[in-house]
PDB file of C-alpha atoms in Angstrom:
ATOM      1  CA  UNK A  13      82.798 -15.716  60.968  1.00 76.00           C
ATOM      2  CA  UNK A  14      81.600 -12.423  59.589  1.00 86.00           C
ATOM      3  CA  UNK A  15      82.113 -11.564  55.929  1.00 90.00           C
ATOM      4  CA  UNK A  16      83.952  -8.333  56.726  1.00 91.00           C
ATOM      5  CA  UNK A  17      86.254 -10.036  59.220  1.00 92.00           C
ATOM      6  CA  UNK A  18      87.146 -12.766  56.733  1.00 94.00           C
ATOM      7  CA  UNK A  19      87.694 -10.218  53.972  1.00 95.00           C
ATOM      8  CA  UNK A  20      89.892  -8.125  56.277  1.00 95.00           C
ATOM      9  CA  UNK A  21      92.042 -11.064  57.304  1.00 96.00           C
ATOM     10  CA  UNK A  22      92.497 -12.178  53.687  1.00 97.00           C
ATOM     11  CA  UNK A  23      93.465  -8.654  52.620  1.00 97.00           C
ATOM     12  CA  UNK A  24      95.932  -8.330  55.500  1.00 97.00           C
ATOM     13  CA  UNK A  25      97.606 -11.606  54.569  1.00 97.00           C
ATOM     14  CA  UNK A  26      97.716 -10.642  50.889  1.00 97.00           C
ATOM     15  CA  UNK A  27      99.261  -7.286  51.806  1.00 97.00           C
ATOM     16  CA  UNK A  28     101.956  -8.884  53.919  1.00 97.00           C
ATOM     17  CA  UNK A  29     102.768 -11.313  51.101  1.00 97.00           C
ATOM     18  CA  UNK A  30     103.011  -8.442  48.586  1.00 96.00           C
ATOM     19  CA  UNK A  31     105.369  -6.515  50.855  1.00 96.00           C
ATOM     20  CA  UNK A  32     107.486  -9.611  51.448  1.00 96.00           C
ATOM     21  CA  UNK A  33     107.874 -10.201  47.716  1.00 95.00           C
ATOM     22  CA  UNK A  34     108.525  -6.483  47.263  1.00 95.00           C
ATOM     23  CA  UNK A  35     111.489  -6.679  49.613  1.00 95.00           C
ATOM     24  CA  UNK A  36     112.723  -9.756  47.775  1.00 94.00           C
ATOM     25  CA  UNK A  37     112.553  -7.937  44.446  1.00 93.00           C
ATOM     26  CA  UNK A  38     114.244  -4.883  45.959  1.00 94.00           C
ATOM     27  CA  UNK A  39     117.224  -7.014  46.961  1.00 93.00           C
ATOM     28  CA  UNK A  40     117.423  -8.323  43.386  1.00 93.00           C
ATOM     29  CA  UNK A  41     117.497  -4.774  41.967  1.00 91.00           C
ATOM     30  CA  UNK A  42     114.148  -5.210  40.156  1.00 89.00           C
ATOM     31  CA  UNK A  43     112.066  -2.046  39.744  1.00 90.00           C
ATOM     32  CA  UNK A  44     108.791  -3.941  40.004  1.00 92.00           C
ATOM     33  CA  UNK A  45     109.144  -3.861  43.797  1.00 93.00           C
ATOM     34  CA  UNK A  46     107.746  -0.320  43.919  1.00 94.00           C
ATOM     35  CA  UNK A  47     104.365  -1.380  42.573  1.00 95.00           C
ATOM     36  CA  UNK A  48     104.290  -4.441  44.810  1.00 95.00           C
ATOM     37  CA  UNK A  49     105.048  -2.346  47.892  1.00 96.00           C
ATOM     38  CA  UNK A  50     102.292   0.140  47.033  1.00 96.00           C
ATOM     39  CA  UNK A  51      99.812  -2.681  46.475  1.00 97.00           C
ATOM     40  CA  UNK A  52     100.815  -4.285  49.766  1.00 97.00           C
ATOM     41  CA  UNK A  53     100.334  -1.106  51.762  1.00 97.00           C
ATOM     42  CA  UNK A  54      96.952  -0.492  50.143  1.00 97.00           C
ATOM     43  CA  UNK A  55      95.828  -4.062  50.821  1.00 97.00           C
ATOM     44  CA  UNK A  56      96.864  -3.815  54.462  1.00 97.00           C
ATOM     45  CA  UNK A  57      95.043  -0.499  54.814  1.00 97.00           C
ATOM     46  CA  UNK A  58      91.833  -1.823  53.281  1.00 97.00           C
ATOM     47  CA  UNK A  59      92.072  -4.938  55.457  1.00 96.00           C
ATOM     48  CA  UNK A  60      92.388  -2.889  58.638  1.00 97.00           C
ATOM     49  CA  UNK A  61      89.464  -0.668  57.627  1.00 96.00           C
ATOM     50  CA  UNK A  62      87.376  -3.758  56.900  1.00 95.00           C
ATOM     51  CA  UNK A  63      88.134  -5.262  60.311  1.00 95.00           C
ATOM     52  CA  UNK A  64      87.339  -1.954  62.033  1.00 95.00           C
ATOM     53  CA  UNK A  65      84.054  -1.732  60.102  1.00 93.00           C
ATOM     54  CA  UNK A  66      83.145  -5.200  61.338  1.00 92.00           C
ATOM     55  CA  UNK A  67      83.885  -4.141  64.899  1.00 91.00           C
ATOM     56  CA  UNK A  68      81.743  -1.009  64.642  1.00 91.00           C
ATOM     57  CA  UNK A  69      78.880  -2.966  63.090  1.00 89.00           C
ATOM     58  CA  UNK A  70      78.987  -5.475  65.929  1.00 88.00           C
ATOM     59  CA  UNK A  71      78.944  -2.742  68.564  1.00 87.00           C
ATOM     60  CA  UNK A  72      76.066  -0.979  66.790  1.00 87.00           C
ATOM     61  CA  UNK A  73      74.086  -4.208  66.464  1.00 85.00           C
ATOM     62  CA  UNK A  74      74.537  -5.042  70.134  1.00 87.00           C
ATOM     63  CA  UNK A  75      73.375  -1.597  71.192  1.00 88.00           C
ATOM     64  CA  UNK A  76      70.303  -1.863  68.940  1.00 86.00           C
ATOM     65  CA  UNK A  77      69.427  -5.255  70.420  1.00 86.00           C
ATOM     66  CA  UNK A  78      69.816  -3.868  73.940  1.00 86.00           C
ATOM     67  CA  UNK A  79      67.496  -0.961  73.136  1.00 84.00           C
ATOM     68  CA  UNK A  80      64.870  -3.315  71.718  1.00 85.00           C
ATOM     69  CA  UNK A  81      65.055  -5.536  74.782  1.00 87.00           C
ATOM     70  CA  UNK A  82      64.630  -2.529  77.096  1.00 86.00           C
ATOM     71  CA  UNK A  83      61.551  -1.352  75.176  1.00 87.00           C
ATOM     72  CA  UNK A  84      59.902  -4.785  75.351  1.00 84.00           C
ATOM     73  CA  UNK A  85      60.429  -5.147  79.107  1.00 70.00           C
ATOM     74  CA  UNK A  86      58.288  -2.442  80.772  1.00 64.00           C
TER      75      UNK A  86
END
């Protein structure tokens, strides 16, 4: 498993947990939920960007390997 994929999945899960606890605190009338919701959204966003970066790196690597193979085979 790629480092960026693992990091993205962990950040997504952490973001979902933060948002879940944010909703729980919102029901209890605690003002800390605002910070938890912001942190959750940011974590989800960074996780998605990390997973997309992994995807683009994989596509780029495959295209580079294909180009090298075409140059070696005359």
